[in-house]
Short mmCIF file of C-alpha atoms in Angstrom, two decimals:
data_model
loop_
_atom_site.label_atom_id
_atom_site.label_comp_id
_atom_site.label_asym_id
_atom_site.label_seq_id
_atom_site.Cartn_x
_atom_site.Cartn_y
_atom_site.Cartn_z
CA MET M 1 -8.49 8.11 -9.89
CA ARG M 2 -10.33 6.48 -6.98
CA ILE M 3 -10.45 8.08 -3.55
CA GLY M 4 -11.29 6.55 -0.17
CA LYS M 5 -14.84 6.22 1.10
CA ASP M 6 -14.47 8.96 3.74
CA ALA M 7 -13.06 11.43 1.21
CA ALA M 8 -15.80 10.50 -1.26
CA ASP M 9 -18.45 11.08 1.39
CA TYR M 10 -17.02 14.50 2.25
CA THR M 11 -16.81 15.45 -1.44
CA ARG M 12 -20.40 14.39 -2.03
CA THR M 13 -21.66 16.89 0.55
CA TRP M 14 -20.27 19.75 -1.55
CA MET M 15 -21.82 18.42 -4.73
CA ASP M 16 -25.21 17.74 -3.14
CA LEU M 17 -25.48 21.18 -1.54
CA ASN M 18 -24.02 23.10 -4.50
CA PRO M 19 -25.28 21.63 -7.78
CA GLY M 20 -24.33 23.38 -10.98
CA TYR M 21 -20.67 23.91 -10.09
CA ARG M 22 -17.79 22.27 -11.96
CA TYR M 23 -15.75 19.99 -9.71
CA GLU M 24 -12.17 18.96 -10.42
CA LEU M 25 -9.90 16.61 -8.45
CA LEU M 26 -6.25 17.53 -8.89
CA THR M 27 -3.80 14.61 -8.71
CA ASP M 28 -0.03 15.12 -8.51
CA GLY M 29 0.36 14.59 -12.24
CA GLY M 30 -2.68 16.66 -13.11
CA ALA M 31 -1.51 19.50 -10.91
CA ALA M 32 1.88 19.63 -12.63
CA THR M 33 0.19 19.78 -16.02
CA TYR M 34 -2.21 22.45 -14.72
CA VAL M 35 0.67 24.67 -13.58
CA LYS M 36 2.59 24.33 -16.85
CA ASN M 37 -0.48 25.04 -19.00
CA ASN M 38 -1.84 27.96 -16.98
CA PHE M 39 1.36 29.81 -16.03
CA PRO M 40 3.58 29.42 -19.12
CA GLY M 41 4.93 32.96 -18.87
CA ASP M 42 5.72 32.90 -15.14
CA SER M 43 8.92 30.93 -14.72
CA ASN M 44 9.11 31.76 -11.01
CA ILE M 45 5.85 29.92 -10.37
CA VAL M 46 6.47 27.03 -12.77
CA ASP M 47 10.09 26.45 -11.78
CA THR M 48 9.34 26.60 -8.06
CA TYR M 49 6.36 24.26 -8.24
CA MET M 50 8.08 21.72 -10.48
CA ALA M 51 11.21 21.73 -8.28
CA LEU M 52 9.34 20.91 -5.06
CA GLY M 53 9.80 17.32 -3.95
CA ASP M 54 7.51 17.36 -0.92
CA PHE M 55 3.90 16.62 -1.86
CA ILE M 56 2.57 18.60 1.13
CA LEU M 57 4.34 21.77 0.00
CA ARG M 58 3.10 21.19 -3.56
CA ALA M 59 -0.45 20.66 -2.27
CA ASP M 60 -0.38 23.98 -0.41
CA LEU M 61 0.95 25.90 -3.40
CA ILE M 62 -1.38 24.38 -6.02
CA ARG M 63 -4.50 25.44 -4.12
CA TYR M 64 -3.43 29.08 -4.27
CA LEU M 65 -2.47 28.80 -7.95
CA ALA M 66 -5.82 27.24 -8.88
CA LEU M 67 -7.72 29.98 -7.08
CA LEU M 68 -5.70 32.67 -8.81
CA LYS M 69 -6.25 31.21 -12.26
CA ASP M 70 -9.83 29.91 -12.10
CA GLY M 71 -11.33 31.28 -8.89
CA GLY M 72 -14.01 29.35 -7.06
CA VAL M 73 -13.65 27.08 -4.04
CA TYR M 74 -10.79 24.86 -2.92
CA ASN M 75 -11.34 22.09 -0.33
CA ASP M 76 -9.15 19.43 1.22
CA LEU M 77 -10.63 15.97 0.68
CA ASP M 78 -11.50 15.59 4.39
CA VAL M 79 -13.69 18.71 4.55
CA ASP M 80 -17.44 18.42 4.31
CA ALA M 81 -20.08 21.07 3.56
CA ASP M 82 -22.77 22.05 6.05
CA ASN M 83 -24.33 24.74 3.82
CA ASN M 84 -24.31 25.97 0.25
CA PHE M 85 -22.06 28.67 -1.15
CA GLY M 86 -24.80 31.25 -1.52
CA LYS M 87 -24.64 34.20 -3.87
CA GLY M 88 -21.50 36.25 -4.23
CA GLY M 89 -19.43 33.48 -2.66
CA ASN M 90 -16.70 33.73 -5.24
CA LYS M 91 -15.34 36.79 -3.47
CA LEU M 92 -14.54 35.02 -0.23
CA PHE M 93 -11.48 33.41 1.28
CA GLY M 94 -10.75 32.21 4.80
CA PHE M 95 -7.89 32.47 7.26
CA VAL M 96 -7.77 28.69 7.32
CA ASN M 97 -6.52 27.01 4.16
CA TRP M 98 -8.36 23.69 4.10
CA THR M 99 -11.31 25.60 2.60
CA LEU M 100 -10.66 28.70 0.47
CA MET M 101 -12.91 30.73 -1.79
CA ALA M 102 -11.86 33.56 -4.10
CA ARG M 103 -12.71 35.20 -7.38
CA ARG M 104 -10.34 34.78 -10.31
CA ASP M 105 -7.25 37.05 -10.22
CA GLN M 106 -8.04 38.22 -6.69
CA PRO M 107 -5.13 40.59 -5.82
CA PHE M 108 -4.54 39.13 -2.39
CA ILE M 109 -4.18 35.60 -3.78
CA ARG M 110 -1.43 36.83 -6.10
CA TYR M 111 0.20 38.60 -3.16
CA LEU M 112 -0.05 35.37 -1.14
CA ILE M 113 1.56 33.25 -3.88
CA ASP M 114 4.52 35.62 -4.12
CA HIS M 115 5.04 35.40 -0.36
CA VAL M 116 4.73 31.61 -0.27
CA ILE M 117 7.27 31.20 -3.05
CA ARG M 118 9.61 33.57 -1.23
CA ASN M 119 9.08 31.56 1.98
CA LEU M 120 9.96 28.33 0.18
CA HIS M 121 13.23 29.65 -1.19
CA GLN M 122 14.15 31.13 2.18
CA ALA M 123 13.41 27.81 3.91
CA ALA M 124 15.55 25.94 1.39
CA SER M 125 18.40 28.38 1.99
CA LYS M 126 18.00 28.12 5.77
CA HIS M 127 18.21 24.32 5.68
CA ASN M 128 20.90 24.33 2.98
CA GLU M 129 18.72 22.16 0.77
CA THR M 130 17.39 22.29 -2.77
CA LEU M 131 13.64 22.68 -3.20
CA GLY M 132 13.56 19.06 -4.31
CA ASP M 133 15.17 17.84 -1.09
CA LEU M 134 13.41 20.28 1.23
CA ARG M 135 11.54 18.49 4.04
CA LEU M 136 10.09 20.64 6.80
CA TYR M 137 8.79 19.88 10.27
CA ARG M 138 5.01 20.09 10.63
CA GLN M 139 5.05 23.54 12.19
CA GLU M 140 7.45 24.84 9.54
CA VAL M 141 5.06 23.64 6.83
CA LEU M 142 2.21 25.52 8.48
CA ASP M 143 4.26 28.71 8.64
CA VAL M 144 5.95 28.47 5.21
CA THR M 145 3.04 27.42 2.97
CA GLY M 146 0.05 26.60 5.19
CA PRO M 147 -2.45 28.46 7.38
CA GLY M 148 0.26 30.34 9.27
CA ALA M 149 1.65 31.74 6.02
CA LEU M 150 -1.87 32.59 4.84
CA THR M 151 -2.68 34.44 8.05
CA GLN M 152 0.54 36.41 8.35
CA THR M 153 0.41 37.37 4.67
CA ALA M 154 -3.21 38.49 5.10
CA PHE M 155 -2.19 40.74 7.99
CA LYS M 156 0.62 42.26 5.88
CA TYR M 157 -1.67 42.77 2.90
CA LEU M 158 -4.45 44.37 4.93
CA SER M 159 -1.96 46.54 6.78
CA ALA M 160 -0.60 47.83 3.48
CA GLN M 161 -4.06 48.40 2.03
CA THR M 162 -5.43 50.21 5.10
CA GLN M 163 -2.18 52.01 6.05
CA THR M 164 -2.65 50.68 9.59
CA THR M 165 -1.25 47.77 11.60
CA VAL M 166 -3.61 44.81 11.25
CA THR M 167 -3.19 41.86 13.65
CA ALA M 168 -5.33 39.10 15.11
CA GLN M 169 -6.69 41.67 17.55
CA ASN M 170 -8.64 43.24 14.69
CA PHE M 171 -10.64 40.04 14.26
CA SER M 172 -10.79 38.71 17.82
CA LYS M 173 -14.25 37.79 19.15
CA MET M 174 -15.94 38.43 15.80
CA LYS M 175 -19.61 37.52 15.79
CA ARG M 176 -20.38 38.38 12.15
CA PRO M 177 -18.44 38.45 8.87
CA ARG M 178 -16.39 41.58 8.25
CA LEU M 179 -15.48 43.00 4.84
CA VAL M 180 -12.01 44.62 4.76
CA GLU M 181 -10.50 45.92 1.52
CA GLY M 182 -12.36 43.44 -0.67
CA ILE M 183 -11.71 40.52 1.66
CA LEU M 184 -14.55 39.02 3.66
CA VAL M 185 -13.24 37.66 6.96
CA LEU M 186 -15.52 35.06 8.52
CA PRO M 187 -15.93 34.38 12.26
CA ILE M 188 -14.23 31.26 13.56
CA ASN M 189 -17.37 29.14 13.80
CA SER M 190 -17.98 29.45 10.05
CA PHE M 191 -15.64 26.48 9.54
CA GLY M 192 -17.04 24.23 12.24
CA ALA M 193 -20.83 24.20 12.23
CA GLY M 194 -22.29 21.92 14.83
CA HIS M 195 -19.57 22.23 17.46
CA GLN M 196 -17.91 24.87 19.59
CA PRO M 197 -15.87 27.26 17.43
CA VAL M 198 -12.20 26.41 17.18
CA LEU M 199 -9.51 28.81 15.98
CA ALA M 200 -6.51 26.75 14.92
CA THR M 201 -3.22 27.87 16.45
CA ALA M 202 -1.73 28.22 12.99
CA THR M 203 -4.23 30.99 12.26
CA LEU M 204 -3.38 32.64 15.56
CA PRO M 205 0.41 32.93 15.85
CA PHE M 206 2.15 33.03 19.19
CA SER M 207 3.21 36.60 18.41
CA SER M 208 -0.45 37.71 18.68
CA LEU M 209 -0.55 36.91 22.38
CA PRO M 210 -1.82 38.31 24.66
CA LEU M 211 -5.26 38.24 23.08
CA ASP M 212 -6.65 40.43 25.84
CA PRO M 213 -4.33 43.45 25.70
CA LEU M 214 -5.36 44.47 29.21
CA GLY M 215 -4.62 41.04 30.64
CA PRO M 216 -1.36 39.42 31.71
CA PRO M 217 1.31 38.29 29.24
CA TYR M 218 0.69 35.36 26.88
CA ASN M 219 -3.02 35.10 27.72
CA ALA M 220 -5.40 33.66 25.13
CA TRP M 221 -8.54 34.92 26.85
CA GLY M 222 -11.50 35.06 24.52
CA ARG M 223 -10.03 32.65 22.00
CA TYR M 224 -13.03 30.35 22.37
CA GLY M 225 -15.46 32.95 23.67
CA SER M 226 -15.72 34.97 26.85
CA SER M 227 -17.67 32.27 28.72
CA ASP M 228 -15.55 29.30 27.65
CA GLN M 229 -14.47 26.83 30.36
CA LEU M 230 -12.63 24.21 28.27
CA GLY M 231 -9.65 26.13 26.91
CA THR M 232 -7.38 24.06 24.68
CA LEU M 233 -9.62 21.02 25.09
CA ASN M 234 -11.85 22.72 22.51
CA MET M 235 -9.46 21.22 19.97
CA LEU M 236 -10.77 17.72 20.81
CA VAL M 237 -13.74 17.95 18.46
CA PRO M 238 -15.41 14.68 17.36
CA ARG M 239 -13.54 14.56 14.06
CA VAL M 240 -10.16 14.84 15.80
CA VAL M 241 -11.01 12.15 18.35
CA ALA M 242 -12.44 9.82 15.71
CA ALA M 243 -9.35 10.23 13.54
CA ALA M 244 -7.14 9.43 16.55
CA ALA M 245 -9.13 6.26 17.26
CA ARG M 246 -8.91 5.13 13.62
CA THR M 247 -5.17 5.62 13.33
CA GLU M 248 -3.93 4.75 16.83
CA ILE M 249 -6.02 1.77 18.01
CA ARG M 250 -4.56 -1.24 16.21
CA THR M 251 -3.98 -4.10 18.67
CA GLY M 252 -6.35 -3.20 21.51
CA THR M 253 -3.54 -3.43 24.08
CA ARG M 254 -4.23 -1.16 27.05
CA VAL M 255 -1.81 0.45 29.50
CA SER M 256 -2.77 2.21 32.73
CA LEU M 257 -1.21 5.65 33.19
CA ASP M 258 -2.20 6.18 36.84
CA TRP M 259 0.19 5.76 39.74
CA PRO M 260 -1.54 4.04 42.70
CA LEU M 261 -3.50 6.54 44.79
CA ASN M 262 -1.28 5.81 47.82
CA GLN M 263 1.87 6.83 45.95
CA PRO M 264 4.01 8.61 46.81
CA LEU M 265 3.90 7.30 50.36
CA HIS M 266 4.63 10.79 51.65
CA PRO M 267 3.28 13.49 49.30
CA ASN M 268 5.25 16.67 48.66
CA TYR M 269 4.08 20.29 48.71
CA GLY M 270 2.49 19.72 52.14
CA ARG M 271 -0.35 17.60 50.76
CA ASP M 272 -2.18 14.88 52.67
CA ARG M 273 -1.67 11.21 51.95
CA LEU M 274 -4.47 8.79 51.11
CA LYS M 275 -6.72 7.48 53.88
CA HIS M 276 -8.62 4.34 52.93
CA VAL M 277 -11.14 2.61 55.20
CA ILE M 278 -13.16 -0.49 54.32
CA ARG M 279 -16.53 -0.62 56.07
CA ARG M 280 -18.51 -3.81 56.46
CA LYS M 281 -22.17 -3.42 55.54
CA GLY M 282 -24.23 -5.33 58.07
CA PRO M 283 -23.40 -7.85 60.78
CA GLU M 284 -20.16 -9.82 61.14
CA GLY M 285 -19.88 -12.42 58.44
CA ARG M 286 -22.01 -10.60 55.88
CA VAL M 287 -19.87 -10.46 52.75
CA VAL M 288 -20.77 -6.90 51.69
CA ASN M 289 -18.43 -3.92 52.02
CA ASP M 290 -18.14 -0.23 51.23
CA ASP M 291 -14.98 1.79 51.32
CA LEU M 292 -14.26 5.37 52.28
CA LEU M 293 -11.51 7.40 50.59
CA GLU M 294 -10.06 10.67 51.81
CA PHE M 295 -7.27 12.16 49.75
CA ASN M 296 -5.89 15.32 48.20
CA THR M 297 -6.63 15.18 44.48
CA GLN M 298 -3.09 16.39 43.79
CA SER M 299 -1.15 13.98 46.01
CA SER M 300 -0.68 11.37 43.27
CA SER M 301 -1.39 11.17 39.52
CA GLN M 302 -3.56 14.15 38.63
CA TRP M 303 -4.91 16.57 36.11
CA ASP M 304 -4.58 20.17 37.27
CA GLY M 305 -7.89 21.78 36.39
CA LEU M 306 -8.39 25.44 35.58
CA ARG M 307 -9.25 26.30 39.20
CA HIS M 308 -5.82 25.22 40.41
CA TYR M 309 -3.56 28.06 39.31
CA GLY M 310 -3.97 31.55 37.93
CA TYR M 311 -1.76 34.52 37.23
CA LEU M 312 -0.33 35.30 40.66
CA GLU M 313 0.39 38.96 40.11
CA ALA M 314 -2.78 39.73 38.14
CA LYS M 315 -4.88 37.53 40.46
CA ARG M 316 -6.85 36.12 37.56
CA TYR M 317 -7.71 32.61 36.44
CA TYR M 318 -8.52 31.48 32.90
CA ASN M 319 -10.64 33.88 30.84
CA ASN M 320 -10.15 36.72 33.34
CA THR M 321 -11.99 34.89 36.14
CA THR M 322 -11.48 36.48 39.56
CA ASP M 323 -10.85 34.63 42.80
CA GLU M 324 -14.18 35.91 44.10
CA GLN M 325 -16.00 34.47 41.09
CA LEU M 326 -14.24 31.16 41.56
CA HIS M 327 -15.20 30.81 45.22
CA SER M 328 -18.80 31.92 44.73
CA SER M 329 -19.68 29.64 41.81
CA LEU M 330 -18.79 26.33 40.16
CA THR M 331 -17.15 27.94 37.13
CA LEU M 332 -14.06 26.28 35.64
CA GLY M 333 -14.69 23.13 37.68
CA ILE M 334 -13.02 19.84 36.76
CA ASP M 335 -16.52 18.47 36.14
CA VAL M 336 -16.72 20.57 32.98
CA ILE M 337 -13.92 18.44 31.52
CA ALA M 338 -15.65 15.22 32.53
CA SER M 339 -18.99 16.37 31.11
CA SER M 340 -17.36 17.21 27.77
CA GLY M 341 -16.06 13.67 27.34
CA GLY M 342 -12.76 13.94 29.19
CA ILE M 343 -9.27 14.29 27.79
CA THR M 344 -9.52 11.81 24.97
CA GLY M 345 -7.55 11.66 21.73
CA ARG M 346 -4.10 11.03 20.27
CA GLY M 347 -1.31 10.81 22.83
CA ILE M 348 2.39 11.38 22.18
CA LEU M 349 5.19 10.21 24.49
CA LEU M 350 8.54 11.98 24.59
CA ASP M 351 10.69 9.42 26.42
CA TYR M 352 13.33 11.76 27.75
CA VAL M 353 14.74 9.07 30.07
CA SER M 354 15.61 6.65 27.27
CA TRP M 355 16.99 9.41 25.08
CA ALA M 356 19.14 10.78 27.92
CA GLU M 357 20.55 7.33 28.65
CA ALA M 358 21.36 6.74 24.98
CA ASN M 359 23.09 10.11 24.71
CA SER M 360 24.95 10.10 28.06
CA VAL M 361 22.92 13.03 29.38
CA GLN M 362 22.79 13.28 33.18
CA LEU M 363 19.24 13.17 34.57
CA ASP M 364 18.17 13.23 38.21
CA PRO M 365 14.37 13.43 38.50
CA LEU M 366 14.66 14.14 42.24
CA ALA M 367 16.70 17.34 41.78
CA SER M 368 15.58 20.77 40.60
CA THR M 369 16.93 20.63 37.07
CA SER M 370 15.50 21.78 33.76
CA ILE M 371 14.70 19.59 30.79
CA PRO M 372 15.79 21.89 27.95
CA LEU M 373 13.59 22.48 24.94
CA ALA M 374 16.58 21.72 22.73
CA HIS M 375 16.73 18.23 24.25
CA LEU M 376 13.02 17.65 23.71
CA GLN M 377 13.40 18.66 20.08
CA ARG M 378 16.22 16.13 19.74
CA VAL M 379 13.98 13.45 21.26
CA ILE M 380 11.34 14.30 18.66
CA ALA M 381 13.88 14.05 15.85
CA SER M 382 15.53 10.87 17.20
CA TYR M 383 12.26 8.96 17.42
CA ASN M 384 10.81 10.50 14.23
CA ILE M 385 7.81 11.83 16.12
CA THR M 386 5.28 14.01 14.33
CA PHE M 387 2.38 16.00 15.74
CA SER M 388 -1.06 16.26 14.21
CA PRO M 389 -1.11 19.31 11.90
CA CYS M 390 -4.71 20.08 12.85
CA GLY M 391 -3.81 20.03 16.56
CA GLY M 392 -5.32 18.27 19.52
CA ASP M 393 -2.47 15.94 20.51
CA ILE M 394 -2.02 15.14 24.21
CA LEU M 395 1.65 15.43 25.20
CA PHE M 396 3.39 13.18 27.74
CA ILE M 397 7.01 13.63 28.86
CA ARG M 398 8.83 10.92 30.86
CA SER M 399 11.50 12.03 33.33
CA GLY M 400 11.72 8.79 35.31
CA LEU M 401 10.27 10.18 38.53
CA THR M 402 7.85 7.38 39.42
CA ALA M 403 10.56 4.77 38.83
CA ALA M 404 12.93 6.73 41.10
CA PHE M 405 10.27 6.99 43.82
CA ASN M 406 9.44 3.31 43.60
CA LYS M 407 13.05 2.48 44.52
CA LEU M 408 12.83 4.44 47.80
CA ASP M 409 11.64 2.93 51.05
CA ASP M 410 9.17 4.59 53.40
CA SER M 411 11.86 6.40 55.38
CA SER M 412 13.59 7.78 52.29
CA GLN M 413 10.32 9.02 50.81
CA ASN M 414 9.46 10.68 54.13
CA MET M 415 12.82 12.49 54.19
CA LEU M 416 12.28 13.61 50.60
CA SER M 417 8.91 15.15 51.46
CA LYS M 418 10.48 17.16 54.30
CA ARG M 419 13.08 18.95 52.20
CA PRO M 420 13.00 22.77 52.50
CA THR M 421 11.88 22.99 48.88
CA ALA M 422 10.20 20.49 46.55
CA ASP M 423 13.07 20.00 44.13
CA PHE M 424 12.20 17.97 41.03
CA ALA M 425 13.21 17.93 37.39
CA GLY M 426 10.82 19.37 34.84
CA VAL M 427 10.49 21.20 31.57
CA GLU M 428 12.35 24.49 31.45
CA ALA M 429 10.02 27.46 31.92
CA THR M 430 10.86 29.91 29.14
CA PRO M 431 8.99 31.86 26.47
CA GLU M 432 10.60 29.56 23.90
CA VAL M 433 8.91 26.56 25.53
CA LEU M 434 5.60 28.41 25.58
CA LYS M 435 5.95 29.17 21.88
CA TRP M 436 6.71 25.52 21.12
CA LEU M 437 3.72 24.33 23.13
CA TRP M 438 1.44 26.89 21.44
CA ASP M 439 2.69 26.17 17.94
CA SER M 440 2.32 22.41 18.52
CA LYS M 441 -1.35 22.94 19.40
CA PHE M 442 -1.50 20.45 22.27
CA ALA M 443 -4.91 19.91 23.83
CA ALA M 444 -3.26 19.04 27.15
CA VAL M 445 0.25 18.40 28.49
CA ALA M 446 1.38 15.89 31.11
CA GLY M 447 4.37 14.12 32.55
CA ASP M 448 5.55 11.98 35.43
CA MET M 449 7.05 15.08 37.06
CA PRO M 450 5.30 16.56 40.14
CA ALA M 451 4.93 19.96 38.44
CA PHE M 452 5.52 19.22 34.72
CA GLU M 453 7.82 22.24 34.74
CA ARG M 454 10.98 22.43 36.82
CA SER M 455 10.12 22.57 40.50
CA PRO M 456 10.22 24.97 42.16
CA PRO M 457 10.54 28.00 39.88
CA GLY M 458 13.89 29.70 40.41
CA GLY M 459 15.72 26.46 41.21
CA GLY M 460 14.69 26.14 44.83
CA LYS M 461 16.35 29.30 46.12
CA SER M 462 13.47 30.39 48.32
CA ASP M 463 9.73 30.28 48.76
CA ALA M 464 9.40 33.93 47.80
CA TYR M 465 10.20 34.21 44.13
CA PRO M 466 10.57 37.67 42.62
CA ALA M 467 8.22 38.51 39.78
CA GLU M 468 10.92 38.16 37.16
CA GLU M 469 11.40 34.52 38.16
CA VAL M 470 7.83 33.24 38.39
CA GLY M 471 6.08 35.79 36.34
CA LEU M 472 6.07 37.13 33.07
CA GLU M 473 9.24 38.55 31.61
CA GLY M 474 12.22 36.43 30.57
CA ALA M 475 11.68 33.34 32.65
CA CYS M 476 8.04 32.46 33.17
CA CYS M 477 5.79 30.13 35.11
CA LEU M 478 4.22 27.51 32.86
CA HIS M 479 1.40 26.92 35.35
CA GLU M 480 0.33 30.56 35.12
CA VAL M 481 0.24 30.65 31.34
CA LEU M 482 -1.00 27.14 30.55
CA LEU M 483 -3.76 27.02 33.17
CA GLY M 484 -4.51 30.71 33.70
CA GLY M 485 -3.76 31.96 30.21
CA TRP M 486 -4.71 29.20 27.78
CA GLY M 487 -6.96 26.88 29.76
CA CYS M 488 -4.59 23.97 29.07
CA PRO M 489 -4.82 21.15 31.65
CA ILE M 490 -1.51 19.99 33.15
CA GLY M 491 -1.04 16.34 34.08
CA GLU M 492 1.43 15.47 36.82
CA MET M 493 2.88 12.31 38.35
CA PHE M 494 1.48 10.05 35.62
CA ASP M 495 3.08 6.61 35.74
CA LEU M 496 4.71 6.37 32.31
CA GLU M 497 7.01 3.37 32.88
CA ALA M 498 4.76 0.69 31.38
CA LEU M 499 3.78 3.10 28.60
CA ALA M 500 7.43 3.62 27.64
CA GLU M 501 7.98 -0.14 27.48
CA MET M 502 4.92 -0.62 25.29
CA CYS M 503 6.01 2.19 22.97
CA LYS M 504 9.40 0.49 22.57
CA LYS M 505 7.73 -2.85 21.91
CA GLU M 506 5.37 -1.36 19.32
CA ALA M 507 8.13 0.86 17.88
CA ARG M 508 5.82 3.86 17.89
CA TRP M 509 5.35 6.77 20.26
CA SER M 510 1.75 7.64 19.54
CA PHE M 511 -1.36 5.95 20.94
CA PHE M 512 -4.97 6.62 21.86
CA VAL M 513 -5.62 8.16 25.29
CA SER M 514 -8.82 7.95 27.31
CA SER M 515 -8.86 9.97 30.52
CA VAL M 516 -12.01 11.04 32.37
CA PRO M 517 -11.51 13.05 35.57
CA LEU M 518 -13.82 12.76 38.56
CA LYS M 519 -17.08 14.60 37.99
CA VAL M 520 -16.82 16.82 41.05
CA PRO M 521 -18.81 20.06 40.54
CA GLY M 522 -16.39 22.94 41.00
CA GLY M 523 -13.48 20.53 41.51
CA VAL M 524 -9.92 21.84 41.34
CA ALA M 525 -8.09 18.69 40.22
CA SER M 526 -8.63 14.97 39.79
CA PRO M 527 -6.93 11.62 39.39
CA PRO M 528 -6.74 11.06 35.63
CA ASN M 529 -8.29 7.57 35.39
CA ALA M 530 -6.23 7.30 32.22
CA ILE M 531 -5.33 4.50 29.85
CA ALA M 532 -3.36 4.36 26.63
CA ILE M 533 -4.70 2.08 23.90
CA PHE M 534 -2.49 0.74 21.13
#
């Protein structure tokens, strides 16, 4: 069997750094034969594997079966080696499942296989499908057979072995490998030499939040280190960005995602409108000009940086940064995002406007109404949208706001800005939405809405929202958790009209995004300077 050049190059790194090992490439047919020959007396394993119709589910299960029977190292084809195995390596395994190492008949691997098979049968029952017809969403795959299943099963196994409750907290902020009940747990940077350590969301379930038990709810402080200033943008490692460019850039067609800086004509939330002055350089008639801009970085299209919003009750920004620290330094500035290469990768558009029209769902982007998670999930299903299993997608949601604003004249926009509350449609702010965003592993989220989430929190009842409305139990404030808890940039008032038309024309809802904010040291927010490339 021949494999692609990239996969061959990755495979060669393992062979070059670890000579003397036996290497075997398992094809679909070879894997089926392997299972039949090596587990003849275990009908549960053989019958389950042979019944599976989805190659992804089979690929997850076969790696565990091969480790149980032969031991050694399993690697996905797109994983390269940066070091050799070293001595004693056949006793290792990782909490990620693209690279696994174990000795033959390792008890945990057997325990894991039993749980994965149980998960598969439960998933088939839940969806009322046979194993042959079972097709799961990406996140379900991760939780049923992939890294999520591996991690949760590891916690259960270690809890049983140690007679304690083992969770992600036991391994948070690890600097060195830790041996627990015959299992060597490696720190997160062991699987990403050469770049900032990344802990995939699938290995860190939403249920393990908050990471800092003394911090506010849902925080992920310390996930990328105590001094991190990039948050979820850490997922945009070179390999992720390069893969997005390879798969998404096909025609070279480019679409601007910025609304003009002078729109809206009368900004909401009490923000100043754009002032633009052209200054002639030199005497009258000299054809040389400069221009002077004065504007609020959040009056039009914008990325909210990590200085914009923290936990209101706890009075903390991302990674437990205090207000005093923020105002006495440049930490968490928008320039950090620009210096890291911007917000660049695979974009996904959820065109809620088109879906709502097709399904006779009422939508008024200029009223304080929620876009339910259930509706967004139906958009995803209707347009057959999938998210990258390794994470790092940049989410865009279209509510139709810029189109609605563009239909208003100056007087109407002025009246809109003077309403007692800034009432606009947006994503519902619930723990369920937070879980979906976390599980989907988005690097950043954005929309054409002025706040991304429904504005204002509480449906516009007053300016003084009780803690249970904006804070942290039941209903929640997405700004607090995304910016203050996870370090996830929020994009607002993006102009997504031309993007939606291009997606329809191309019949696909994914594209490459390039967005580099202004490099203002210590900046709070910035125009996105964003384009989508098809």
